[in-house]
Amino acid sequence: MQREQRIEKLAKIKAQKKPIGTKKIHTSNGMEKFDVWKIPLDYLILNKENGRINSRVKSWEAISGETLNAEIKEHENMLISWIKEAHKSENAKTTESLKRGQLIAGEVTADGVIVGGNRRASLLRSIEHNFLEAVILDEKVGDDHIGLLRLEKSLQHGVDAQVDYNPIEKYLEITTVVDEFGGLERLDERDIMDQIKTMMPRYKSKADIEKDLNIKKQMDIYLEQIGAQGNYEALDEKEGFFVDFVPALDSYEPNTDKWASWQYKKKDLATLTQRIHTVTRSQYQGGDDESKAYRALFKRRQKGVNNIFGTRRAWDAFNTYWGETIAPIEAKMKTLDQVKMENPDNPLEAFKNHERDIRKELKGPMEGVFKRSKEVLIRIEKETEPEKLLNSALETLKDLHQLVVDGVFPPQEFDETLYTNADDCRKMSEQIKNAFPSR
């Protein structure tokens, strides 16, 4: 049903029918009571901007080249499928409850977009209950993305980052909001920033927003590198990798030795980024008793201590091992376009299967590369241990020598053992010195 028809049908319900109840809703004026109506589902459309399925919608639009239209039956069926998929653990229980009657009323706009109750509406269709009990709001949203999001958040009364949301959705959501408001530079305007804070309480400052936008930018770079531009489904279960590696990559500076024991160049950082992307694609976490073991590749430490990239020998070894075991698998990785050519009917599902197969193939080799590279770090640590001990002993002796200069040590009365210890220090110090070639 087209928008103008939905507006007319809903207006007639409010004018000619009796409400079946009331519901209190939080508005800009506080809690207000609204009438609830029994509305035929045919008069309504699902909200394709729903935060729970945004990544699915954008992925489908990217691969199909179309704009999803909830008024088209085929597109509506896809939305229903994605909404159900996002709530698998709850659907059976909610369906049984709906069969006995709808307990919580939804909310719809005056032009028939379901703002609250998309999952209930989807499940009602599956059990052939063709009505949704809902408040009919005065607002008409049309293609107003910001208006729709503002309305959703208002109805949720500031409930942000719902527990059943895919973690990737928040990055898409804030990108859409900032774009709709005119770009990052407009966040310096207090009114704009206040509106975003009201809609998304998780953002306390412009810096918070910039952090998530930067992660979204790196997600897009990752998708471009693996040949899956716009397929945000390919980011499922990978948020943690981006949260960890994006700040690290941003802190490295080419042609310096910042966070490293060697001076790396721009091409070295490009190689590091490529390696991190494949690690992310593999979803490697570590061995059986490990978690986030991938951090050893890029974790920032002074002089690159225990950091594979930051320690030149370990980084060279890592790349050698990578070339032997990982590179041959990388050569078999397919882009989304390649998968689409082979599976034109359902390329997104086929790409998921391809990613799963790649993860399985990378598991053993990835563990091996990290294990062998960490062994190099351990050998380097052992090699430098004597130097560290000598430096530590020297600092201790400096402190003791200062006490001698100050006349505080040795005390006027002392045990013979104290003198013996001092003499032993002298003898051992002489032996250490004599171990070096004469100069």
Tab-separated table of C-alpha atoms in Angstrom:
chain	number	residue	atom	x	y	z
A	1	MET	CA	0.000	0.000	0.000
A	2	GLN	CA	1.361	3.422	-0.955
A	3	ARG	CA	2.069	6.141	1.594
A	4	GLU	CA	-0.881	8.401	0.763
A	5	GLN	CA	-3.244	5.457	1.028
A	6	ARG	CA	-1.824	4.496	4.417
A	7	ILE	CA	-2.275	8.054	5.679
A	8	GLU	CA	-5.919	8.013	4.555
A	9	LYS	CA	-6.652	4.577	6.057
A	10	LEU	CA	-5.137	5.420	9.440
A	11	ALA	CA	-6.936	8.758	9.571
A	12	LYS	CA	-10.246	6.945	8.952
A	13	ILE	CA	-9.526	4.503	11.802
A	14	LYS	CA	-8.999	7.397	14.205
A	15	ALA	CA	-12.100	9.205	12.917
A	16	GLN	CA	-14.526	6.272	12.638
A	17	LYS	CA	-13.393	3.515	15.013
A	18	LYS	CA	-13.323	3.262	18.774
A	19	PRO	CA	-9.966	2.856	20.497
A	20	ILE	CA	-9.401	-0.497	22.222
A	21	GLY	CA	-7.343	0.933	25.055
A	22	THR	CA	-4.665	3.442	25.992
A	23	LYS	CA	-0.912	3.518	26.401
A	24	LYS	CA	1.413	5.942	28.156
A	25	ILE	CA	4.326	7.130	26.014
A	26	HIS	CA	7.265	9.331	26.891
A	27	THR	CA	7.247	12.498	24.756
A	28	SER	CA	9.029	15.831	24.888
A	29	ASN	CA	6.238	16.901	27.262
A	30	GLY	CA	6.790	13.967	29.628
A	31	MET	CA	4.547	10.904	29.961
A	32	GLU	CA	1.352	11.249	27.940
A	33	LYS	CA	-1.607	8.911	27.438
A	34	PHE	CA	-2.494	7.885	23.874
A	35	ASP	CA	-5.328	5.849	22.427
A	36	VAL	CA	-4.554	2.372	21.086
A	37	TRP	CA	-6.186	1.152	17.873
A	38	LYS	CA	-6.592	-2.183	16.164
A	39	ILE	CA	-4.880	-1.660	12.819
A	40	PRO	CA	-4.820	-4.040	9.821
A	41	LEU	CA	-1.206	-4.949	9.055
A	42	ASP	CA	-1.886	-4.187	5.393
A	43	TYR	CA	-2.128	-0.506	6.385
A	44	LEU	CA	1.399	-0.549	7.808
A	45	ILE	CA	4.992	-1.036	6.663
A	46	LEU	CA	8.020	-2.234	8.600
A	47	ASN	CA	10.737	0.271	9.473
A	48	LYS	CA	13.753	-0.539	7.305
A	49	GLU	CA	15.800	1.931	9.408
A	50	ASN	CA	15.316	-0.354	12.418
A	51	GLY	CA	18.612	-0.404	14.308
A	52	ARG	CA	18.511	-4.165	14.710
A	53	ILE	CA	18.690	-4.856	10.975
A	54	ASN	CA	20.439	-1.817	9.513
A	55	SER	CA	23.528	-3.808	8.511
A	56	ARG	CA	21.358	-6.376	6.715
A	57	VAL	CA	19.508	-3.684	4.768
A	58	LYS	CA	22.697	-1.869	3.746
A	59	SER	CA	24.393	-5.135	2.738
A	60	TRP	CA	21.455	-6.145	0.554
A	61	GLU	CA	21.314	-2.699	-1.059
A	62	ALA	CA	25.062	-2.826	-1.761
A	63	ILE	CA	24.973	-6.225	-3.455
A	64	SER	CA	21.694	-5.706	-5.327
A	65	GLY	CA	22.204	-2.114	-6.385
A	66	GLU	CA	18.602	-1.410	-5.359
A	67	THR	CA	17.042	0.662	-2.599
A	68	LEU	CA	14.968	-1.507	-0.309
A	69	ASN	CA	11.301	-0.487	-0.308
A	70	ALA	CA	9.175	-1.844	2.526
A	71	GLU	CA	6.052	-1.271	0.407
A	72	ILE	CA	7.132	-4.079	-1.972
A	73	LYS	CA	5.999	-7.494	-0.766
A	74	GLU	CA	9.257	-9.238	-1.644
A	75	HIS	CA	11.235	-6.605	0.262
A	76	GLU	CA	8.861	-6.791	3.201
A	77	ASN	CA	9.440	-10.552	3.378
A	78	MET	CA	13.184	-9.965	3.547
A	79	LEU	CA	12.710	-7.488	6.390
A	80	ILE	CA	10.557	-9.995	8.249
A	81	SER	CA	13.223	-12.662	7.808
A	82	TRP	CA	16.024	-10.388	9.084
A	83	ILE	CA	13.975	-9.182	12.055
A	84	LYS	CA	13.214	-12.756	13.065
A	85	GLU	CA	16.854	-13.731	12.633
A	86	ALA	CA	17.901	-10.939	14.991
A	87	HIS	CA	15.699	-12.393	17.754
A	88	LYS	CA	15.999	-16.144	17.298
A	89	SER	CA	16.161	-16.957	20.999
A	90	GLU	CA	12.990	-14.976	21.804
A	91	ASN	CA	10.744	-15.648	18.812
A	92	ALA	CA	9.119	-18.886	19.969
A	93	LYS	CA	8.197	-17.467	23.373
A	94	THR	CA	6.854	-14.217	21.901
A	95	THR	CA	4.875	-16.074	19.221
A	96	GLU	CA	3.133	-18.201	21.836
A	97	SER	CA	2.302	-15.071	23.807
A	98	LEU	CA	0.891	-13.328	20.701
A	99	LYS	CA	-1.382	-16.286	20.015
A	100	ARG	CA	-3.058	-15.542	23.336
A	101	GLY	CA	-3.272	-11.838	22.546
A	102	GLN	CA	-0.985	-8.848	22.171
A	103	LEU	CA	0.115	-7.678	25.614
A	104	ILE	CA	2.054	-4.546	24.665
A	105	ALA	CA	0.792	-2.037	22.118
A	106	GLY	CA	3.128	-0.783	19.429
A	107	GLU	CA	3.542	2.647	17.901
A	108	VAL	CA	3.096	3.685	14.270
A	109	THR	CA	3.436	7.002	12.489
A	110	ALA	CA	0.536	8.769	10.806
A	111	ASP	CA	1.900	7.530	7.468
A	112	GLY	CA	1.973	3.913	8.618
A	113	VAL	CA	5.631	3.243	9.504
A	114	ILE	CA	5.942	0.911	12.488
A	115	VAL	CA	8.210	2.703	14.951
A	116	GLY	CA	7.704	0.376	17.903
A	117	GLY	CA	6.638	-3.221	17.350
A	118	ASN	CA	8.409	-4.361	14.168
A	119	ARG	CA	9.166	-7.783	15.627
A	120	ARG	CA	5.637	-8.226	16.935
A	121	ALA	CA	4.224	-7.271	13.535
A	122	SER	CA	6.558	-9.757	11.806
A	123	LEU	CA	5.554	-12.587	14.130
A	124	LEU	CA	1.842	-11.707	13.852
A	125	ARG	CA	2.086	-12.119	10.072
A	126	SER	CA	3.701	-15.540	10.490
A	127	ILE	CA	0.738	-16.791	12.568
A	128	GLU	CA	-1.783	-15.082	10.276
A	129	HIS	CA	-2.966	-12.579	12.854
A	130	ASN	CA	-3.527	-9.656	10.557
A	131	PHE	CA	-3.873	-6.816	13.047
A	132	LEU	CA	-1.435	-4.845	15.180
A	133	GLU	CA	-2.622	-3.050	18.279
A	134	ALA	CA	-0.792	0.264	18.303
A	135	VAL	CA	-0.850	3.979	19.020
A	136	ILE	CA	-1.191	6.119	15.886
A	137	LEU	CA	1.185	9.040	16.357
A	138	ASP	CA	0.676	12.461	14.800
A	139	GLU	CA	4.111	12.459	13.146
A	140	LYS	CA	4.633	11.583	9.491
A	141	VAL	CA	8.211	10.599	8.690
A	142	GLY	CA	8.315	9.742	4.990
A	143	ASP	CA	12.037	9.607	4.071
A	144	ASP	CA	13.132	11.707	7.052
A	145	HIS	CA	15.831	9.460	8.557
A	146	ILE	CA	16.625	11.815	11.414
A	147	GLY	CA	12.966	12.338	12.222
A	148	LEU	CA	12.404	8.603	12.318
A	149	LEU	CA	15.445	7.962	14.518
A	150	ARG	CA	14.516	10.827	16.837
A	151	LEU	CA	11.024	9.413	17.162
A	152	GLU	CA	12.333	5.916	17.887
A	153	LYS	CA	14.694	7.165	20.576
A	154	SER	CA	12.001	9.324	22.122
A	155	LEU	CA	9.704	6.330	22.410
A	156	GLN	CA	12.536	4.324	23.968
A	157	HIS	CA	12.990	7.199	26.454
A	158	GLY	CA	16.737	7.361	25.947
A	159	VAL	CA	17.243	3.595	25.993
A	160	ASP	CA	20.354	3.325	23.855
A	161	ALA	CA	22.285	0.356	22.450
A	162	GLN	CA	19.579	-2.238	22.926
A	163	VAL	CA	20.930	-5.598	24.143
A	164	ASP	CA	19.696	-7.467	21.077
A	165	TYR	CA	21.315	-5.085	18.596
A	166	ASN	CA	24.171	-6.329	16.437
A	167	PRO	CA	27.227	-4.400	17.747
A	168	ILE	CA	27.991	-3.168	14.218
A	169	GLU	CA	24.662	-1.309	14.024
A	170	LYS	CA	25.770	1.546	16.300
A	171	TYR	CA	28.541	2.530	13.881
A	172	LEU	CA	26.097	2.638	10.973
A	173	GLU	CA	23.603	4.552	13.053
A	174	ILE	CA	25.968	7.331	14.147
A	175	THR	CA	27.340	7.639	10.591
A	176	THR	CA	23.818	8.133	9.256
A	177	VAL	CA	22.998	10.697	11.942
A	178	VAL	CA	26.161	12.750	11.430
A	179	ASP	CA	25.677	12.697	7.643
A	180	GLU	CA	22.039	13.772	7.980
A	181	PHE	CA	23.056	16.662	10.248
A	182	GLY	CA	25.556	17.895	7.667
A	183	GLY	CA	28.854	16.272	8.592
A	184	LEU	CA	31.385	16.152	11.397
A	185	GLU	CA	32.134	19.875	11.355
A	186	ARG	CA	28.558	20.663	12.438
A	187	LEU	CA	29.074	18.828	15.721
A	188	ASP	CA	30.705	22.020	16.986
A	189	GLU	CA	27.231	23.543	16.957
A	190	ARG	CA	25.778	23.068	20.418
A	191	ASP	CA	22.220	22.513	19.193
A	192	ILE	CA	23.283	19.656	16.897
A	193	MET	CA	25.402	18.032	19.597
A	194	ASP	CA	22.573	18.305	22.127
A	195	GLN	CA	20.160	16.603	19.716
A	196	ILE	CA	22.572	13.710	19.190
A	197	LYS	CA	23.142	13.339	22.941
A	198	THR	CA	19.377	13.179	23.449
A	199	MET	CA	18.921	10.548	20.748
A	200	MET	CA	22.041	8.535	21.656
A	201	PRO	CA	22.977	8.943	25.324
A	202	ARG	CA	26.114	6.812	24.872
A	203	TYR	CA	27.768	9.840	23.218
A	204	LYS	CA	28.910	12.351	25.830
A	205	SER	CA	31.182	14.404	23.605
A	206	LYS	CA	32.331	15.061	20.056
A	207	ALA	CA	35.412	12.913	20.803
A	208	ASP	CA	33.172	9.917	21.534
A	209	ILE	CA	31.485	10.345	18.169
A	210	GLU	CA	34.789	10.809	16.336
A	211	LYS	CA	36.080	7.574	17.879
A	212	ASP	CA	33.156	5.537	16.504
A	213	LEU	CA	33.266	7.304	13.132
A	214	ASN	CA	36.964	6.437	12.857
A	215	ILE	CA	36.209	2.778	13.591
A	216	LYS	CA	33.450	2.881	10.952
A	217	LYS	CA	35.966	4.364	8.494
A	218	GLN	CA	38.398	1.513	9.178
A	219	MET	CA	35.569	-0.998	8.788
A	220	ASP	CA	34.896	0.412	5.325
A	221	ILE	CA	38.609	0.211	4.468
A	222	TYR	CA	38.619	-3.411	5.620
A	223	LEU	CA	35.564	-4.268	3.509
A	224	GLU	CA	37.172	-2.595	0.502
A	225	GLN	CA	40.396	-4.540	0.971
A	226	ILE	CA	38.614	-7.907	1.132
A	227	GLY	CA	36.448	-6.946	-1.848
A	228	ALA	CA	33.152	-6.766	0.016
A	229	GLN	CA	32.329	-3.043	-0.068
A	230	GLY	CA	29.046	-2.270	1.657
A	231	ASN	CA	28.542	-5.830	2.911
A	232	TYR	CA	28.302	-5.007	6.597
A	233	GLU	CA	27.209	-8.549	7.383
A	234	ALA	CA	30.861	-9.473	6.805
A	235	LEU	CA	31.665	-7.542	10.013
A	236	ASP	CA	29.602	-9.822	12.255
A	237	GLU	CA	31.555	-10.852	15.386
A	238	LYS	CA	34.535	-8.699	14.386
A	239	GLU	CA	33.886	-5.465	16.292
A	240	GLY	CA	36.441	-6.337	18.997
A	241	PHE	CA	39.256	-6.549	16.472
A	242	PHE	CA	38.550	-3.014	15.229
A	243	VAL	CA	38.215	-1.613	18.744
A	244	ASP	CA	41.666	-3.054	19.521
A	245	PHE	CA	43.660	-2.366	16.382
A	246	VAL	CA	42.328	1.011	15.164
A	247	PRO	CA	43.885	3.070	18.033
A	248	ALA	CA	47.164	1.177	17.593
A	249	LEU	CA	47.364	1.819	13.853
A	250	ASP	CA	46.495	5.480	14.380
A	251	SER	CA	49.370	5.884	16.870
A	252	TYR	CA	52.130	4.529	14.621
A	253	GLU	CA	53.975	7.221	12.656
A	254	PRO	CA	55.921	6.326	9.476
A	255	ASN	CA	59.641	7.168	9.330
A	256	THR	CA	59.906	7.052	13.131
A	257	ASP	CA	60.559	4.385	15.758
A	258	LYS	CA	57.485	5.301	17.818
A	259	TRP	CA	56.365	2.206	19.782
A	260	ALA	CA	59.112	0.180	18.115
A	261	SER	CA	62.798	-0.704	18.313
A	262	TRP	CA	63.321	0.122	14.634
A	263	GLN	CA	62.414	2.872	12.188
A	264	TYR	CA	59.521	1.676	10.062
A	265	LYS	CA	58.198	3.212	6.876
A	266	LYS	CA	54.771	3.790	5.333
A	267	LYS	CA	54.999	0.537	3.364
A	268	ASP	CA	55.659	-1.372	6.607
A	269	LEU	CA	52.461	0.060	8.117
A	270	ALA	CA	50.593	-0.887	4.936
A	271	THR	CA	51.835	-4.472	5.361
A	272	LEU	CA	50.851	-4.421	9.037
A	273	THR	CA	47.340	-3.231	8.124
A	274	GLN	CA	46.995	-5.989	5.536
A	275	ARG	CA	48.133	-8.608	8.055
A	276	ILE	CA	45.679	-7.274	10.664
A	277	HIS	CA	42.830	-7.440	8.159
A	278	THR	CA	43.524	-11.102	7.425
A	279	VAL	CA	43.762	-11.824	11.167
A	280	THR	CA	40.399	-10.081	11.563
A	281	ARG	CA	38.943	-12.064	8.698
A	282	SER	CA	40.137	-15.285	10.352
A	283	GLN	CA	38.687	-14.174	13.727
A	284	TYR	CA	41.820	-15.617	15.323
A	285	GLN	CA	41.778	-15.269	19.100
A	286	GLY	CA	44.576	-17.624	20.111
A	287	GLY	CA	45.041	-21.193	21.258
A	288	ASP	CA	42.695	-23.161	23.488
A	289	ASP	CA	43.597	-21.228	26.654
A	290	GLU	CA	44.117	-17.838	25.050
A	291	SER	CA	41.984	-14.780	24.328
A	292	LYS	CA	42.823	-11.832	22.079
A	293	ALA	CA	46.282	-13.283	21.402
A	294	TYR	CA	46.285	-11.273	18.169
A	295	ARG	CA	47.129	-8.144	20.202
A	296	ALA	CA	50.758	-9.324	20.344
A	297	LEU	CA	51.013	-8.260	16.695
A	298	PHE	CA	50.421	-4.540	17.284
A	299	LYS	CA	50.027	-3.782	20.992
A	300	ARG	CA	51.859	-0.570	21.794
A	301	ARG	CA	54.853	-0.934	24.126
A	302	GLN	CA	57.871	1.278	24.647
A	303	LYS	CA	60.651	0.253	22.235
A	304	GLY	CA	58.340	-2.459	20.887
A	305	VAL	CA	58.956	-4.808	23.822
A	306	ASN	CA	56.976	-8.058	23.386
A	307	ASN	CA	55.388	-6.552	20.282
A	308	ILE	CA	55.789	-8.477	17.034
A	309	PHE	CA	55.618	-5.427	14.773
A	310	GLY	CA	57.638	-3.293	17.190
A	311	THR	CA	60.550	-5.768	17.299
A	312	ARG	CA	62.284	-5.958	13.926
A	313	ARG	CA	63.528	-9.563	14.229
A	314	ALA	CA	60.106	-10.782	15.324
A	315	TRP	CA	58.385	-8.803	12.542
A	316	ASP	CA	60.718	-10.227	9.886
A	317	ALA	CA	60.153	-13.733	11.225
A	318	PHE	CA	56.394	-13.162	11.310
A	319	ASN	CA	56.384	-12.172	7.632
A	320	THR	CA	58.523	-15.175	6.695
A	321	TYR	CA	56.176	-17.571	8.484
A	322	TRP	CA	53.202	-15.715	6.989
A	323	GLY	CA	54.520	-16.154	3.472
A	324	GLU	CA	54.991	-19.881	4.058
A	325	THR	CA	51.569	-20.692	5.525
A	326	ILE	CA	49.058	-17.810	5.318
A	327	ALA	CA	49.792	-16.262	1.915
A	328	PRO	CA	48.767	-19.412	-0.016
A	329	ILE	CA	45.371	-19.301	1.728
A	330	GLU	CA	45.021	-15.567	1.076
A	331	ALA	CA	45.448	-16.307	-2.611
A	332	LYS	CA	42.277	-18.429	-2.457
A	333	MET	CA	40.157	-15.755	-0.798
A	334	LYS	CA	37.337	-14.521	-3.027
A	335	THR	CA	35.763	-11.111	-3.338
A	336	LEU	CA	32.023	-10.597	-3.059
A	337	ASP	CA	31.816	-10.012	-6.821
A	338	GLN	CA	33.545	-13.328	-7.503
A	339	VAL	CA	31.160	-15.128	-5.176
A	340	LYS	CA	28.226	-13.333	-6.797
A	341	MET	CA	29.252	-14.582	-10.239
A	342	GLU	CA	29.313	-18.147	-8.920
A	343	ASN	CA	26.139	-17.809	-6.817
A	344	PRO	CA	23.920	-15.109	-8.370
A	345	ASP	CA	20.767	-16.249	-6.541
A	346	ASN	CA	22.054	-15.772	-2.992
A	347	PRO	CA	25.500	-14.149	-3.011
A	348	LEU	CA	25.384	-12.873	0.582
A	349	GLU	CA	24.742	-16.335	2.002
A	350	ALA	CA	27.377	-17.814	-0.320
A	351	PHE	CA	29.899	-15.209	0.856
A	352	LYS	CA	29.138	-16.122	4.495
A	353	ASN	CA	29.866	-19.757	3.673
A	354	HIS	CA	33.096	-18.789	1.913
A	355	GLU	CA	34.191	-16.746	4.946
A	356	ARG	CA	33.420	-19.683	7.236
A	357	ASP	CA	35.519	-22.036	5.091
A	358	ILE	CA	38.412	-19.546	5.054
A	359	ARG	CA	38.278	-19.231	8.848
A	360	LYS	CA	38.534	-22.999	9.230
A	361	GLU	CA	41.482	-23.188	6.847
A	362	LEU	CA	43.313	-20.311	8.541
A	363	LYS	CA	42.861	-21.553	12.123
A	364	GLY	CA	45.851	-23.908	12.365
A	365	PRO	CA	48.302	-21.866	10.265
A	366	MET	CA	47.390	-18.647	12.111
A	367	GLU	CA	48.061	-20.283	15.475
A	368	GLY	CA	51.378	-21.524	14.126
A	369	VAL	CA	52.491	-18.100	12.852
A	370	PHE	CA	51.733	-16.401	16.158
A	371	LYS	CA	53.291	-19.194	18.215
A	372	ARG	CA	56.549	-19.142	16.255
A	373	SER	CA	56.705	-15.340	16.300
A	374	LYS	CA	56.172	-15.255	20.064
A	375	GLU	CA	58.998	-17.763	20.447
A	376	VAL	CA	61.249	-15.254	18.663
A	377	LEU	CA	60.170	-12.583	21.160
A	378	ILE	CA	60.967	-14.936	24.050
A	379	ARG	CA	64.446	-15.645	22.634
A	380	ILE	CA	65.088	-11.914	22.256
A	381	GLU	CA	63.927	-11.354	25.832
A	382	LYS	CA	66.364	-13.987	27.108
A	383	GLU	CA	69.190	-12.513	25.066
A	384	THR	CA	68.659	-9.055	26.553
A	385	GLU	CA	68.157	-10.318	30.124
A	386	PRO	CA	71.881	-10.007	31.122
A	387	GLU	CA	71.951	-6.424	29.864
A	388	LYS	CA	68.855	-5.611	31.887
A	389	LEU	CA	70.378	-7.214	35.005
A	390	LEU	CA	73.609	-5.234	34.589
A	391	ASN	CA	71.720	-1.963	34.136
A	392	SER	CA	69.596	-2.709	37.192
A	393	ALA	CA	72.677	-3.546	39.294
A	394	LEU	CA	74.368	-0.324	38.194
A	395	GLU	CA	71.370	1.762	39.266
A	396	THR	CA	71.395	0.058	42.667
A	397	LEU	CA	75.131	0.688	43.057
A	398	LYS	CA	74.629	4.337	42.133
A	399	ASP	CA	72.124	4.692	44.962
A	400	LEU	CA	74.506	2.951	47.393
A	401	HIS	CA	77.464	5.054	46.227
A	402	GLN	CA	75.497	8.236	46.885
A	403	LEU	CA	74.995	7.099	50.471
A	404	VAL	CA	78.769	6.658	50.761
A	405	VAL	CA	79.352	10.155	49.345
A	406	ASP	CA	76.829	11.540	51.815
A	407	GLY	CA	78.660	9.834	54.690
A	408	VAL	CA	75.643	7.754	55.608
A	409	PHE	CA	77.159	4.390	54.621
A	410	PRO	CA	78.789	2.303	55.957
A	411	PRO	CA	77.550	2.833	59.509
A	412	GLN	CA	80.133	3.385	62.271
A	413	GLU	CA	79.346	-0.023	63.698
A	414	PHE	CA	78.675	-2.857	61.279
A	415	ASP	CA	78.674	-6.648	61.116
A	416	GLU	CA	81.604	-8.381	59.409
A	417	THR	CA	79.102	-9.851	56.941
A	418	LEU	CA	78.432	-6.383	55.563
A	419	TYR	CA	82.107	-5.914	54.715
A	420	THR	CA	82.219	-9.384	53.132
A	421	ASN	CA	79.215	-8.541	50.944
A	422	ALA	CA	80.866	-5.314	49.780
A	423	ASP	CA	84.047	-7.192	48.917
A	424	ASP	CA	82.057	-9.854	47.025
A	425	CYS	CA	80.432	-7.075	44.989
A	426	ARG	CA	83.891	-5.742	44.124
A	427	LYS	CA	85.176	-9.180	43.063
A	428	MET	CA	82.112	-10.022	40.964
A	429	SER	CA	82.134	-6.575	39.379
A	430	GLU	CA	85.781	-7.121	38.408
A	431	GLN	CA	84.972	-10.534	36.900
A	432	ILE	CA	82.101	-9.073	34.852
A	433	LYS	CA	84.336	-6.303	33.587
A	434	ASN	CA	87.122	-8.761	32.674
A	435	ALA	CA	84.674	-10.886	30.704
A	436	PHE	CA	84.532	-8.150	28.072
A	437	PRO	CA	87.249	-7.966	25.421
A	438	SER	CA	90.009	-5.558	26.449
A	439	ARG	CA	89.703	-2.065	25.056
